[in-house]
Amino acid sequence: MMKNRRVIMPKARKMLSDWNTPYIQSLMKLIETQSKATLAIWAVDYSEQVILPLWRKYYLNDVRPQNALNAAREWLSGIIKLPQAKSKILECHAAAREANGNPVAQAAARAIGQCTSTIHSARHCIGLAFYGALAVAYDRLGTDAPWEQIEQCAAEECGRMEAALRAVAVEDEPNPAKIDWKC
């Protein structure tokens, strides 16, 4: 007689983690050629267009990620100071923590939190790839899909992210951000 066994599914990963994949390396090389302002505008725009709808799919009435995006734009326009923007960004990070158990929404909020943090430190923009691409992949394929398929979908999304950055990139940027990736 066979006993009932509980099948434990692997826990969904919270982010991509391989800094050495060709799609991450290619994006990092392009990021290193751009100013912090260009990177922040790209990250905020992409987050608002692609990632925020993933959050809203599950938490339509929770506006903390949108507030963080708005605050980053206001900081970029000189309307508010960094401490005011930072409080909204920290609220977005709190929304991500509270979305534990929903891998799509959690990764989306983390991506938005990292992208809006680019106004403080340019290297935060890579969070768009590590969290945002995973949110997109989970949304399209589900968290039960084989990791190879999820990673392929995320790699394709990173390609779209890179194309979006190339579209706004300043050729021969005279003031590229100095980024220490710490990886």
Coordinates of N, CA and C in Angstrom, one line a residue, residues 44-109:
V44 N 12.7 54.0 -15.4 CA 11.3 54.4 -14.9 C 10.3 54.3 -16.1
D45 N 10.7 54.7 -17.3 CA 9.8 54.5 -18.4 C 9.4 53.1 -18.7
Y46 N 10.5 52.2 -18.7 CA 10.2 50.8 -19.0 C 9.4 50.2 -17.9
S47 N 9.7 50.5 -16.7 CA 8.9 50.0 -15.5 C 7.5 50.4 -15.6
E48 N 7.2 51.6 -16.0 CA 5.9 52.1 -16.0 C 5.1 51.4 -17.2
Q49 N 5.7 51.2 -18.3 CA 5.1 50.7 -19.5 C 4.9 49.2 -19.4
V50 N 5.9 48.4 -18.9 CA 5.9 47.0 -18.9 C 5.7 46.3 -17.6
I51 N 6.3 46.8 -16.5 CA 6.3 46.1 -15.2 C 5.1 46.5 -14.4
L52 N 4.8 47.8 -14.3 CA 3.7 48.3 -13.5 C 2.4 47.5 -13.8
P53 N 2.0 47.3 -15.1 CA 0.8 46.5 -15.4 C 0.8 45.1 -14.7
L54 N 2.0 44.5 -14.5 CA 2.0 43.2 -13.9 C 1.6 43.4 -12.4
W55 N 2.1 44.4 -11.8 CA 1.7 44.7 -10.4 C 0.2 45.0 -10.3
R56 N -0.3 45.8 -11.2 CA -1.7 46.2 -11.1 C -2.7 45.0 -11.4
K57 N -2.2 44.0 -12.1 CA -3.0 42.8 -12.4 C -3.5 42.2 -11.1
Y58 N -2.7 42.3 -10.0 CA -3.0 41.7 -8.8 C -3.3 42.6 -7.7
Y59 N -2.8 43.9 -7.7 CA -3.0 44.8 -6.7 C -3.4 46.2 -7.3
L60 N -4.5 46.2 -7.9 CA -5.0 47.4 -8.6 C -5.1 48.6 -7.7
N61 N -5.5 48.4 -6.5 CA -5.7 49.5 -5.6 C -4.5 49.9 -4.8
D62 N -3.4 49.2 -4.9 CA -2.2 49.5 -4.2 C -1.3 50.4 -5.1
V63 N -1.3 51.7 -4.8 CA -0.6 52.6 -5.7 C 0.9 52.9 -5.3
R64 N 1.4 52.2 -4.4 CA 2.8 52.5 -3.9 C 3.8 52.4 -5.0
P65 N 3.8 51.4 -5.9 CA 4.7 51.4 -7.0 C 4.5 52.5 -8.0
Q66 N 3.3 52.9 -8.3 CA 3.1 54.1 -9.1 C 3.6 55.3 -8.4
N67 N 3.3 55.4 -7.1 CA 3.8 56.6 -6.4 C 5.3 56.7 -6.4
A68 N 6.0 55.6 -6.4 CA 7.5 55.6 -6.5 C 7.9 56.1 -7.8
L69 N 7.3 55.6 -8.9 CA 7.6 56.0 -10.2 C 7.3 57.5 -10.4
N70 N 6.2 58.0 -9.8 CA 5.9 59.4 -9.9 C 7.0 60.3 -9.2
A71 N 7.4 59.8 -8.0 CA 8.4 60.5 -7.2 C 9.7 60.5 -7.9
A72 N 10.1 59.4 -8.6 CA 11.4 59.4 -9.3 C 11.3 60.5 -10.5
R73 N 10.2 60.5 -11.1 CA 10.0 61.5 -12.2 C 10.1 63.0 -11.6
E74 N 9.4 63.1 -10.5 CA 9.4 64.5 -9.9 C 10.9 64.9 -9.5
W75 N 11.6 63.9 -9.0 CA 13.0 64.2 -8.6 C 13.8 64.5 -9.8
L76 N 13.6 63.8 -10.9 CA 14.3 64.0 -12.2 C 14.0 65.4 -12.7
S77 N 12.8 65.9 -12.5 CA 12.4 67.2 -12.9 C 12.7 68.3 -12.0
G78 N 13.3 68.0 -10.8 CA 13.7 69.0 -9.8 C 12.6 69.5 -9.0
I79 N 11.4 68.8 -9.0 CA 10.3 69.2 -8.3 C 10.4 68.9 -6.8
I80 N 11.0 67.7 -6.5 CA 11.1 67.3 -5.1 C 12.6 66.9 -4.8
K81 N 12.9 66.9 -3.6 CA 14.3 66.5 -3.2 C 14.4 65.0 -3.0
L82 N 15.6 64.4 -2.9 CA 15.8 63.0 -2.8 C 15.1 62.4 -1.5
P83 N 15.1 63.0 -0.4 CA 14.4 62.4 0.8 C 13.0 62.2 0.6
Q84 N 12.3 63.1 -0.1 CA 10.9 62.9 -0.4 C 10.7 61.8 -1.4
A85 N 11.5 61.7 -2.4 CA 11.4 60.6 -3.3 C 11.7 59.2 -2.6
K86 N 12.7 59.3 -1.8 CA 13.2 58.0 -1.1 C 12.1 57.4 -0.3
S87 N 11.3 58.2 0.4 CA 10.2 57.7 1.2 C 9.2 56.9 0.3
K88 N 8.9 57.4 -0.8 CA 8.0 56.7 -1.7 C 8.6 55.4 -2.3
I89 N 9.9 55.5 -2.6 CA 10.6 54.3 -3.0 C 10.6 53.2 -2.0
L90 N 10.8 53.6 -0.7 CA 10.8 52.6 0.4 C 9.4 52.0 0.6
E91 N 8.4 52.8 0.3 CA 7.0 52.3 0.4 C 6.8 51.2 -0.7
C92 N 7.4 51.4 -1.9 CA 7.3 50.4 -3.0 C 8.0 49.1 -2.5
H93 N 9.2 49.3 -1.9 CA 9.9 48.1 -1.4 C 9.0 47.3 -0.4
A94 N 8.3 48.1 0.4 CA 7.4 47.5 1.4 C 6.3 46.7 0.7
A95 N 5.8 47.3 -0.3 CA 4.7 46.6 -1.1 C 5.3 45.3 -1.7
A96 N 6.5 45.3 -2.1 CA 7.1 44.0 -2.6 C 7.2 43.0 -1.5
R97 N 7.6 43.4 -0.3 CA 7.7 42.4 0.8 C 6.3 41.9 1.1
E98 N 5.3 42.7 1.1 CA 3.9 42.3 1.5 C 3.3 41.4 0.4
A99 N 3.9 41.4 -0.8 CA 3.3 40.6 -1.9 C 4.0 39.2 -1.9
N100 N 4.6 38.8 -0.8 CA 5.2 37.5 -0.7 C 4.1 36.5 -0.9
G101 N 4.5 35.5 -1.7 CA 3.5 34.5 -2.1 C 2.9 34.7 -3.5
N102 N 3.2 35.9 -4.1 CA 2.7 36.2 -5.4 C 4.0 36.6 -6.2
P103 N 4.7 35.6 -6.8 CA 6.0 35.9 -7.4 C 6.0 36.9 -8.6
V104 N 4.9 37.0 -9.3 CA 4.8 38.0 -10.4 C 4.8 39.4 -9.8
A105 N 3.8 39.6 -8.9 CA 3.7 40.9 -8.3 C 4.9 41.3 -7.4
Q106 N 5.4 40.4 -6.7 CA 6.6 40.7 -5.9 C 7.8 41.1 -6.7
A107 N 8.1 40.3 -7.8 CA 9.2 40.7 -8.7 C 8.9 42.0 -9.4
A108 N 7.7 42.3 -9.7 CA 7.4 43.5 -10.4 C 7.6 44.7 -9.4
A109 N 7.2 44.6 -8.2 CA 7.4 45.7 -7.2 C 8.8 45.9 -6.9

